[in-house]
Coordinates of C-alpha atoms in Angstrom, one line a residue:
M1 CA 16.8 -28.4 -0.7
L2 CA 15.2 -30.2 -3.6
E3 CA 18.0 -32.8 -3.9
K4 CA 16.9 -34.1 -0.5
V5 CA 13.2 -34.8 -1.2
E6 CA 13.4 -37.8 -3.5
T7 CA 11.9 -39.8 -0.6
F8 CA 9.4 -38.2 1.7
N9 CA 7.7 -39.4 4.8
M10 CA 5.2 -37.0 6.4
N11 CA 5.0 -38.8 9.7
S12 CA 8.8 -38.6 10.0
V13 CA 8.8 -34.9 9.2
I14 CA 6.2 -34.3 11.9
E15 CA 8.1 -36.4 14.5
D16 CA 11.3 -34.4 13.7
F17 CA 9.5 -31.1 14.1
E18 CA 7.9 -32.2 17.4
E19 CA 11.3 -33.2 18.7
M20 CA 13.0 -29.9 17.6
S21 CA 10.2 -27.8 19.1
R22 CA 10.6 -29.5 22.5
N23 CA 14.3 -28.6 22.5
A24 CA 14.1 -25.4 20.6
D25 CA 16.8 -23.5 22.5
Q26 CA 19.4 -26.3 22.2
V27 CA 18.5 -26.7 18.5
Q28 CA 19.1 -23.0 18.0
K29 CA 22.6 -23.2 19.5
Q30 CA 23.5 -26.2 17.3
T31 CA 22.1 -24.5 14.2
L32 CA 24.2 -21.4 14.8
Q33 CA 27.3 -23.5 15.3
D34 CA 26.5 -25.4 12.1
I35 CA 26.0 -22.2 10.1
I36 CA 29.3 -20.8 11.4
H37 CA 31.2 -24.0 10.7
K38 CA 29.9 -24.3 7.1
N39 CA 30.6 -20.6 6.4
Q40 CA 33.8 -20.1 8.5
S41 CA 35.7 -19.2 5.3
A42 CA 33.3 -16.4 4.4
I43 CA 35.1 -13.1 4.1
Y44 CA 32.1 -11.3 5.8
L45 CA 32.4 -13.4 9.0
R46 CA 36.2 -13.3 9.1
N47 CA 36.0 -9.4 8.9
F48 CA 34.2 -9.5 12.2
G49 CA 36.6 -12.0 13.8
I50 CA 34.3 -15.0 13.5
S51 CA 36.0 -18.4 13.1
G52 CA 34.8 -22.0 13.1
N53 CA 35.6 -22.1 16.8
T54 CA 33.0 -19.4 17.6
A55 CA 30.3 -21.4 19.3
D56 CA 28.8 -19.1 21.9
P57 CA 25.7 -17.2 20.6
E58 CA 26.6 -14.3 22.9
A59 CA 30.1 -14.0 21.4
F60 CA 28.6 -14.2 17.9
K61 CA 26.1 -11.4 18.7
A62 CA 28.9 -9.3 20.3
L63 CA 31.0 -9.4 17.2
V64 CA 28.5 -9.4 14.3
P65 CA 26.3 -6.3 13.9
L66 CA 22.6 -6.1 13.0
V67 CA 22.2 -5.3 9.3
T68 CA 19.7 -4.5 6.6
D69 CA 19.8 -4.6 2.8
I70 CA 21.9 -1.4 2.7
E71 CA 24.9 -2.9 4.5
L72 CA 24.8 -6.2 2.5
E73 CA 24.3 -4.7 -1.0
P74 CA 28.1 -4.2 -1.7
Y75 CA 28.8 -7.9 -0.8
I76 CA 25.9 -9.2 -2.9
Q77 CA 26.9 -7.0 -5.9
K78 CA 30.4 -8.6 -5.8
M79 CA 28.8 -12.0 -6.1
V80 CA 26.6 -10.9 -8.9
D81 CA 29.6 -9.5 -10.7
G82 CA 31.3 -12.9 -10.6
D83 CA 33.6 -12.7 -7.7
T84 CA 34.0 -16.4 -6.8
S85 CA 35.8 -15.9 -3.4
P86 CA 33.8 -16.9 -0.3
I87 CA 32.2 -13.6 0.3
L88 CA 29.1 -14.4 2.4
T89 CA 29.1 -18.2 2.2
G90 CA 31.7 -20.9 2.4
R91 CA 30.5 -22.5 -0.8
P92 CA 29.9 -20.9 -4.2
V93 CA 26.4 -19.5 -4.7
P94 CA 24.6 -21.5 -7.5
A95 CA 21.9 -18.9 -8.0
I96 CA 20.6 -15.7 -6.5
S97 CA 16.9 -15.8 -5.7
L98 CA 14.1 -13.5 -4.3
R99 CA 12.1 -16.2 -2.5
E100 CA 12.3 -19.9 -1.6
F101 CA 9.6 -22.2 -2.9
P102 CA 7.5 -24.0 -0.3
I103 CA 7.0 -27.7 -0.6
D104 CA 3.3 -28.7 -0.8
D105 CA 1.7 -32.0 0.0
N106 CA -1.4 -34.1 -0.5
G107 CA -2.0 -35.0 -4.1
R108 CA -2.3 -33.5 -7.5
A109 CA -2.8 -29.7 -7.3
L110 CA -4.0 -26.9 -9.5
Q111 CA -1.0 -24.6 -8.9
F112 CA -0.9 -21.2 -10.4
I113 CA 2.9 -21.0 -10.7
F114 CA 4.8 -19.0 -13.3
S115 CA 8.5 -19.0 -14.1
S116 CA 9.7 -15.6 -14.8
K117 CA 12.8 -14.9 -16.9
Q118 CA 16.1 -16.0 -15.5
Y119 CA 19.2 -14.1 -16.6
T120 CA 22.9 -14.5 -16.1
S121 CA 24.7 -11.6 -14.4
P122 CA 27.9 -10.2 -16.0
G123 CA 29.8 -12.4 -13.5
G124 CA 28.1 -15.6 -14.7
V125 CA 25.7 -16.0 -11.7
P126 CA 22.1 -17.0 -12.6
V127 CA 19.7 -14.4 -11.2
G128 CA 15.9 -14.7 -10.9
T129 CA 13.1 -15.2 -8.5
A130 CA 13.4 -18.2 -6.2
T131 CA 10.5 -19.9 -7.9
T132 CA 12.2 -19.6 -11.2
N133 CA 15.4 -21.1 -9.9
V134 CA 13.5 -24.0 -8.2
Y135 CA 11.4 -24.8 -11.3
R136 CA 14.6 -25.0 -13.4
N137 CA 16.2 -27.4 -10.8
P138 CA 16.3 -30.9 -12.4
N139 CA 15.1 -32.3 -9.1
F140 CA 11.9 -30.3 -9.0
K141 CA 9.6 -32.8 -10.8
A142 CA 11.1 -35.7 -8.7
G143 CA 10.5 -33.7 -5.5
M144 CA 6.9 -32.9 -6.4
R145 CA 6.2 -36.6 -7.2
S146 CA 7.8 -37.6 -3.9
I147 CA 5.4 -35.5 -1.9
Q148 CA 2.4 -36.2 -4.2
S149 CA 2.1 -32.6 -5.4
L150 CA 2.2 -32.8 -9.2
C151 CA 0.9 -29.8 -11.1
C152 CA -2.0 -30.2 -13.5
S153 CA -0.2 -28.1 -16.1
P154 CA 2.6 -29.1 -18.4
D155 CA 6.0 -27.7 -17.9
E156 CA 5.7 -25.6 -21.0
V157 CA 2.8 -23.7 -19.3
I158 CA 4.9 -22.9 -16.3
F159 CA 7.8 -21.6 -18.4
S160 CA 5.6 -19.7 -20.9
P161 CA 7.0 -16.3 -21.7
D162 CA 3.4 -15.0 -21.8
V163 CA 1.8 -15.0 -18.3
H164 CA -1.7 -14.4 -19.7
Q165 CA -1.5 -17.4 -21.9
A166 CA 0.0 -19.4 -19.0
L167 CA -2.9 -18.4 -16.7
Y168 CA -5.5 -19.4 -19.2
C169 CA -3.8 -22.8 -19.7
H170 CA -3.5 -23.3 -15.9
L171 CA -7.2 -22.9 -15.6
L172 CA -7.9 -25.2 -18.6
S173 CA -5.5 -27.8 -17.3
G174 CA -7.1 -27.8 -13.9
I175 CA -10.5 -28.4 -15.3
L176 CA -9.2 -31.2 -17.5
F177 CA -7.9 -32.9 -14.3
R178 CA -10.8 -31.6 -12.2
D179 CA -11.6 -34.9 -10.5
Q180 CA -8.0 -35.3 -9.4
V181 CA -7.5 -31.8 -8.0
Q182 CA -7.2 -32.1 -4.2
Y183 CA -6.1 -28.5 -3.5
V184 CA -5.6 -25.2 -5.2
F185 CA -2.5 -23.2 -4.7
A186 CA -0.8 -19.9 -5.5
S187 CA 2.0 -18.2 -3.7
F188 CA -0.2 -15.3 -2.7
A189 CA -3.9 -14.8 -2.1
H190 CA -3.8 -12.1 -4.8
G191 CA -2.8 -14.6 -7.4
L192 CA -5.7 -16.9 -6.5
V193 CA -8.2 -14.0 -6.7
H194 CA -6.7 -12.8 -10.0
A195 CA -6.9 -16.3 -11.4
F196 CA -10.6 -16.8 -10.7
R197 CA -11.5 -13.3 -11.7
T198 CA -9.9 -14.1 -15.0
F199 CA -12.0 -17.4 -15.1
E200 CA -15.1 -15.3 -14.9
Q201 CA -14.1 -13.6 -18.1
V202 CA -12.9 -16.6 -20.1
W203 CA -15.0 -19.6 -18.9
E204 CA -17.1 -19.8 -22.0
E205 CA -13.9 -19.9 -24.1
I206 CA -12.5 -22.7 -21.9
V207 CA -15.8 -24.7 -22.3
T208 CA -15.6 -24.3 -26.1
D209 CA -12.0 -25.6 -26.1
I210 CA -13.1 -28.7 -24.1
E211 CA -16.1 -29.3 -26.1
H212 CA -14.3 -29.4 -29.5
G213 CA -10.9 -30.5 -28.3
V214 CA -9.2 -27.5 -30.0
L215 CA -7.2 -24.9 -28.2
T216 CA -8.2 -21.2 -28.5
D217 CA -6.3 -18.9 -30.8
R218 CA -5.5 -16.7 -27.9
V219 CA -2.6 -19.2 -27.0
T220 CA 0.1 -18.5 -29.6
V221 CA 3.3 -19.7 -27.9
P222 CA 4.2 -22.8 -30.0
S223 CA 5.6 -24.9 -27.2
V224 CA 2.5 -24.2 -25.1
R225 CA 0.1 -24.9 -27.9
T226 CA 1.8 -28.2 -28.6
A227 CA 1.8 -29.3 -24.9
M228 CA -1.9 -28.3 -24.4
S229 CA -3.0 -29.9 -27.6
K230 CA -1.7 -33.2 -26.3
L231 CA -4.1 -32.9 -23.3
L232 CA -7.1 -31.7 -25.2
K233 CA -9.6 -34.2 -26.7
P234 CA -13.2 -33.5 -27.6
N235 CA -15.2 -33.9 -24.4
P236 CA -18.8 -32.5 -24.8
E237 CA -19.9 -34.1 -21.5
L238 CA -17.2 -32.3 -19.5
A239 CA -17.9 -29.1 -21.3
E240 CA -21.6 -29.3 -20.5
T241 CA -20.8 -30.1 -16.8
I242 CA -18.7 -27.0 -16.5
R243 CA -21.2 -24.8 -18.4
A244 CA -24.0 -26.0 -16.1
K245 CA -21.9 -25.4 -13.0
C246 CA -21.0 -21.9 -14.0
L247 CA -24.6 -20.9 -14.9
S248 CA -25.9 -22.3 -11.6
L249 CA -23.6 -20.2 -9.4
S250 CA -24.9 -17.0 -7.7
N251 CA -22.4 -14.2 -8.3
W252 CA -19.7 -17.0 -8.6
Y253 CA -20.0 -18.0 -4.9
G254 CA -18.4 -21.4 -4.3
L255 CA -16.7 -21.4 -7.8
I256 CA -13.7 -23.4 -6.6
P257 CA -15.5 -26.4 -5.2
A258 CA -18.0 -26.3 -8.1
L259 CA -15.1 -26.7 -10.6
F260 CA -13.0 -29.1 -8.4
P261 CA -15.4 -31.4 -6.5
N262 CA -12.6 -33.3 -4.7
A263 CA -10.6 -30.2 -3.6
K264 CA -10.0 -30.2 0.1
Y265 CA -8.6 -26.7 0.7
V266 CA -7.2 -23.6 -0.9
Y267 CA -3.6 -22.8 0.0
G268 CA -1.4 -19.7 -0.2
I269 CA 0.0 -16.8 1.8
M270 CA -3.0 -15.0 3.1
T271 CA -1.6 -12.9 6.0
G272 CA -0.1 -9.4 6.0
S273 CA -0.5 -7.5 2.8
M274 CA -2.6 -10.4 1.4
E275 CA -5.4 -10.0 4.0
P276 CA -7.4 -7.6 1.8
Y277 CA -7.9 -10.4 -0.7
V278 CA -9.2 -13.0 1.8
K279 CA -12.8 -11.9 1.7
K280 CA -13.0 -12.3 -2.1
L281 CA -11.1 -15.6 -2.0
R282 CA -13.5 -16.9 0.7
H283 CA -16.3 -16.1 -1.7
Y284 CA -14.8 -18.2 -4.4
A285 CA -13.9 -21.0 -2.0
G286 CA -17.4 -21.3 -0.5
E287 CA -17.1 -23.9 2.3
L288 CA -13.6 -25.0 1.4
P289 CA -11.0 -24.1 4.1
L290 CA -8.5 -21.4 3.4
V291 CA -5.1 -22.7 4.6
S292 CA -2.4 -20.1 5.3
H293 CA 1.0 -20.9 4.0
D294 CA 4.0 -21.3 6.3
Y295 CA 5.6 -18.1 7.3
G296 CA 8.7 -17.1 5.4
S297 CA 10.3 -14.3 3.5
S298 CA 12.5 -13.8 0.5
E299 CA 15.4 -14.4 2.7
G300 CA 14.3 -17.8 4.0
W301 CA 11.6 -19.7 5.8
I302 CA 11.0 -19.2 9.4
A303 CA 7.9 -20.9 10.9
A304 CA 5.3 -23.6 10.1
N305 CA 1.6 -23.3 10.3
V306 CA 0.9 -26.1 12.8
T307 CA -2.8 -25.1 13.1
P308 CA -3.9 -25.1 9.5
R309 CA -7.6 -25.3 10.3
L310 CA -7.5 -21.8 11.8
S311 CA -8.8 -19.0 9.5
P312 CA -6.2 -16.7 7.8
E313 CA -7.1 -14.0 10.2
E314 CA -6.3 -16.2 13.2
A315 CA -3.3 -18.0 11.7
T316 CA -0.2 -18.4 13.9
F317 CA 3.1 -20.0 13.0
A318 CA 5.6 -22.0 15.1
V319 CA 9.3 -21.2 14.6
V320 CA 11.2 -24.1 13.1
P321 CA 14.4 -23.9 15.1
N322 CA 16.8 -25.5 12.6
L323 CA 16.0 -23.3 9.7
G324 CA 18.3 -20.6 11.0
Y325 CA 19.4 -18.8 14.1
F326 CA 16.6 -16.4 15.1
E327 CA 16.7 -13.3 17.3
F328 CA 13.8 -11.0 18.2
L329 CA 14.2 -7.2 18.4
P330 CA 11.6 -5.7 20.7
V331 CA 9.7 -3.1 18.7
S332 CA 9.7 -0.6 21.5
E333 CA 13.5 -0.6 21.3
T334 CA 14.1 -0.6 17.6
E335 CA 14.8 3.2 17.6
E336 CA 17.1 3.1 20.6
T337 CA 20.9 3.6 20.1
E338 CA 21.7 0.2 21.5
Q339 CA 19.7 -2.6 20.0
R340 CA 19.1 -5.5 22.4
P341 CA 17.5 -8.4 20.6
V342 CA 16.5 -11.5 22.6
G343 CA 16.8 -15.2 21.8
L344 CA 14.1 -17.6 20.7
A345 CA 13.7 -18.9 24.3
E346 CA 13.5 -15.4 25.8
V347 CA 10.6 -13.9 24.0
K348 CA 7.5 -12.9 26.0
I349 CA 3.9 -13.7 25.1
G350 CA 2.0 -10.6 24.0
E351 CA 5.0 -8.7 23.0
E352 CA 5.9 -7.5 19.5
Y353 CA 9.3 -8.0 17.9
E354 CA 11.1 -7.5 14.6
V355 CA 12.6 -10.8 13.3
V356 CA 16.4 -11.0 12.9
I357 CA 17.8 -14.0 11.0
T358 CA 21.1 -15.7 10.6
N359 CA 21.0 -18.5 8.0
Y360 CA 23.0 -20.9 5.9
A361 CA 22.6 -18.7 2.8
G362 CA 25.0 -16.0 4.0
L363 CA 22.8 -13.7 6.0
Y364 CA 24.1 -12.8 9.5
R365 CA 21.9 -11.0 12.0
Y366 CA 19.8 -9.6 9.2
K367 CA 16.7 -7.6 10.1
L368 CA 13.8 -8.8 8.1
G369 CA 11.6 -5.8 8.7
D370 CA 8.7 -8.1 9.7
V371 CA 6.9 -7.3 13.0
V372 CA 5.4 -10.3 14.7
K373 CA 3.5 -10.9 18.0
I374 CA 4.3 -13.8 20.3
V375 CA 0.9 -15.5 21.0
G376 CA 2.2 -18.6 22.7
F377 CA 4.5 -21.5 22.5
Y378 CA 4.3 -24.8 20.6
N379 CA 6.2 -27.0 23.0
K380 CA 9.2 -24.7 23.6
T381 CA 9.3 -22.9 20.3
P382 CA 7.5 -19.5 19.9
Q383 CA 4.2 -19.2 18.0
L384 CA 4.0 -16.0 16.0
K385 CA 1.3 -13.9 14.5
F386 CA 2.4 -11.7 11.6
I387 CA 1.5 -8.1 12.4
C388 CA 3.0 -5.8 9.6
R389 CA 6.1 -4.7 7.9
R390 CA 8.0 -2.4 10.2
N391 CA 8.7 0.3 7.6
L392 CA 6.6 3.4 7.5
I393 CA 4.7 3.9 4.3
L394 CA 2.6 7.1 5.1
S395 CA 4.3 10.0 6.9
I396 CA 4.3 13.7 6.3
N397 CA 5.6 15.2 9.6
I398 CA 5.0 13.6 13.0
D399 CA 2.5 11.1 11.7
K400 CA 3.6 7.5 11.5
N401 CA 1.4 5.0 9.6
T402 CA 2.4 1.5 8.5
E403 CA 1.0 -0.8 5.9
R404 CA -1.1 -2.4 8.6
D405 CA -2.6 1.0 9.6
L406 CA -3.5 1.7 6.0
Q407 CA -5.1 -1.8 5.7
L408 CA -7.2 -1.3 8.8
S409 CA -8.4 2.1 7.6
V410 CA -9.3 0.7 4.2
E411 CA -11.1 -2.3 5.7
S412 CA -13.2 0.0 7.9
A413 CA -14.2 2.2 4.9
A414 CA -14.9 -0.7 2.7
R415 CA -17.6 -1.9 5.0
R416 CA -19.6 1.2 4.1
L417 CA -19.1 0.3 0.5
S418 CA -20.3 -3.2 1.0
E419 CA -23.6 -1.9 2.4
E420 CA -24.3 -0.8 -1.2
K421 CA -23.4 -4.3 -2.6
I422 CA -20.2 -2.8 -4.1
E423 CA -16.8 -4.6 -3.8
L424 CA -13.5 -3.0 -3.3
M425 CA -11.3 -4.6 -5.9
D426 CA -7.9 -3.2 -4.9
F427 CA -6.2 -0.1 -3.4
S428 CA -3.0 1.8 -3.0
S429 CA -1.9 5.1 -1.5
H430 CA 0.4 8.0 -2.0
V431 CA 1.7 11.0 0.0
D432 CA 1.0 14.2 -1.9
V433 CA 3.3 16.9 -0.8
T434 CA 2.9 19.1 -3.9
T435 CA 0.1 20.8 -2.1
E436 CA 0.4 22.9 1.1
P437 CA -0.1 21.2 3.5
G438 CA 0.6 17.7 2.3
H439 CA -2.1 15.1 2.4
Y440 CA -2.7 11.4 2.0
V441 CA -4.2 10.1 -1.3
I442 CA -6.0 6.7 -1.4
F443 CA -6.6 5.1 -4.7
W444 CA -9.6 2.7 -5.0
E445 CA -10.9 0.5 -7.7
I446 CA -14.4 -0.6 -7.1
S447 CA -16.7 -3.1 -8.8
G448 CA -19.5 -0.8 -9.8
E449 CA -21.0 2.7 -9.6
T450 CA -22.5 4.1 -6.4
E451 CA -23.8 7.4 -5.2
E452 CA -21.4 10.2 -4.5
D453 CA -22.5 10.6 -0.9
V454 CA -21.6 7.0 -0.3
L455 CA -18.0 7.6 -1.6
Q456 CA -17.8 10.8 0.5
D457 CA -18.8 8.7 3.6
C458 CA -16.0 6.3 2.6
C459 CA -13.5 9.1 2.3
N460 CA -14.4 10.4 5.7
C461 CA -14.2 6.9 7.1
L462 CA -10.7 6.5 5.6
D463 CA -9.5 9.7 7.2
R464 CA -10.9 8.8 10.7
G465 CA -9.5 5.3 10.3
F466 CA -5.9 6.5 10.8
I467 CA -5.8 6.6 14.6
D468 CA -2.1 7.4 15.0
A469 CA -1.8 10.2 17.5
G470 CA 0.6 12.2 15.3
Y471 CA -1.8 12.0 12.3
V472 CA -4.9 12.9 14.3
S473 CA -3.3 15.9 16.0
S474 CA -1.8 17.1 12.6
R475 CA -5.2 16.8 11.0
K476 CA -6.9 18.8 13.8
C477 CA -4.4 21.6 13.6
K478 CA -4.4 21.5 9.8
T479 CA -0.7 20.7 9.3
I480 CA -1.8 17.7 7.3
G481 CA -4.5 18.4 4.7
A482 CA -7.8 16.6 4.1
L483 CA -7.4 13.0 2.9
E484 CA -8.2 12.5 -0.7
L485 CA -10.0 9.5 -2.1
R486 CA -9.5 8.9 -5.9
V487 CA -11.6 6.3 -7.6
V488 CA -10.0 4.8 -10.7
E489 CA -11.4 3.0 -13.7
R490 CA -12.0 -0.8 -13.7
G491 CA -8.8 -2.5 -14.8
T492 CA -6.4 0.2 -13.5
F493 CA -4.7 -2.1 -11.0
R494 CA -4.3 -4.7 -13.7
K495 CA -2.4 -2.1 -15.7
V496 CA -0.1 -1.6 -12.6
Q497 CA 0.5 -5.4 -12.5
E498 CA 1.3 -5.4 -16.2
H499 CA 3.9 -2.7 -15.6
F500 CA 5.7 -4.8 -13.0
L501 CA 5.4 -8.0 -15.0
G502 CA 7.1 -6.1 -17.8
L503 CA 10.0 -5.3 -15.5
G504 CA 10.5 -9.0 -14.8
T505 CA 8.4 -9.6 -11.7
S506 CA 7.1 -13.1 -11.5
A507 CA 3.3 -13.3 -11.9
G508 CA 3.1 -15.8 -9.0
Q509 CA 5.0 -13.5 -6.7
F510 CA 3.5 -10.2 -7.5
K511 CA 2.3 -8.0 -4.6
M512 CA 0.5 -4.8 -5.2
P513 CA 2.4 -1.8 -3.8
R514 CA 0.4 -0.3 -1.0
C515 CA 2.2 3.0 -1.2
V516 CA 3.5 4.6 -4.4
K517 CA 6.5 6.8 -3.8
P518 CA 7.1 9.9 -5.9
S519 CA 10.1 8.2 -7.5
N520 CA 7.8 5.5 -8.9
V521 CA 6.8 7.8 -11.7
K522 CA 5.2 5.2 -14.1
V523 CA 2.9 3.6 -11.5
L524 CA 1.8 7.0 -10.2
Q525 CA 1.1 8.0 -13.8
I526 CA -1.0 4.9 -14.4
L527 CA -3.1 5.6 -11.3
C528 CA -3.5 9.3 -11.8
E529 CA -4.4 9.0 -15.5
N530 CA -7.3 6.6 -14.7
V531 CA -9.0 8.6 -12.0
V532 CA -12.7 9.0 -12.6
S533 CA -13.8 10.8 -9.4
R534 CA -12.2 12.5 -6.4
F535 CA -13.4 13.2 -2.9
F536 CA -11.8 15.2 0.0
S537 CA -12.5 14.3 3.6
T538 CA -14.6 16.6 5.8
A539 CA -14.0 14.4 8.9
F540 CA -12.0 17.1 10.7
D541 CA -13.9 20.2 9.4

């Protein structure tokens, strides 16, 4: 993708999208034909009798089955091991990624981006997160210049092996270019909140660096120190401006526009599992708009945010019909023996579907696991609202609760907490079946101390917040035990993040696990060892 962005015309891009959205069904058919033609030599497709002459979408769907990660894993493993035959794609795979990188626009940006380690598989294939592969692409800088989206930070910061030092330098770089910053970006809302929570802790150190033009000793990576030292010059006036701004803020409200007076918006993925961080991010952003990122997944991008002025809670996304061939599996039918997905032009407003994608990267009729609701049409292409991940995360017997159900329960209970001027910092969950009967455990990290009766109210509210009929009936007949709220020490969820970063997760792409499985022993250990108080629900007594 990057090799194609050396020149960029926003008006042309918009015109192209408008034209495609008016002819979405025809573009979908052409896109499928193009995917099949370019990958006609792929062993996977040939195994199902697909050739370059297969042009009819119905014939394609009749021959190629719906799949998930489980069915594709053996093929991907062969590629990682170095098999150079055309397994999933007609052309060799240059790198294997976890997520594509979205192209931003509109000027110099403070971008909290981090390149995690890239390694080469035994078969010689570069493996890493998609952001890592993109940042290492020689066309990355040219592409960012073309769309006027240069980072404030030097490359050495992005590629720093220490994410804590990188984050500090991102913040410092942003302030050094504060008058040029037009928007603030991180892949996920969590990354933005984490960045400015960190700023609350280190701002005085940053001010000192700026005042004296000398980088703090906390930055020890030689290449990063050298790059940042070239940017730093003694600037007492800027230091005093930042000091005054910070001291004038009330509980850090409006921090982002205070630091970056010409910023126009804050940008990142703010839907789905990122929604719990929106409230805190809005606090930091003040009056600045929060713009939800386009809708995509690790497997590819799907839809564009064509109404960026809508709040994250209201954000909808119009399918871009040439990004892949899309099918939509009605949620009510996902557990039937015969799956019957519908095409892009056949979806119905108000209905919920699981997204199925066929793309150029070698995924054919792949079930993403994302549930979306059709809220309308942009010209003739569907507009989606992300609802939740389809997979269950909390279930003991007949109860079925998704990540979205957990999130709604937590949001409801957190309102009781906010009445006491206490903030919910982060949360996760666990199904404890070591007791009889089994029960749900919710882990909370909160911003301060409060009365036990408040937390007991919150615990009861969490329990009542799960409205799944199977859960409610099981609680009433005592086949599921009382929900347990465990409050953990401040900094516990940062320890969880540190654990995942140590395993190679990119700091910019980290997402807090909302349910910790028994098999995730280390994370469960971190949470349980830091519990400071426990409460059991009396909501069904």
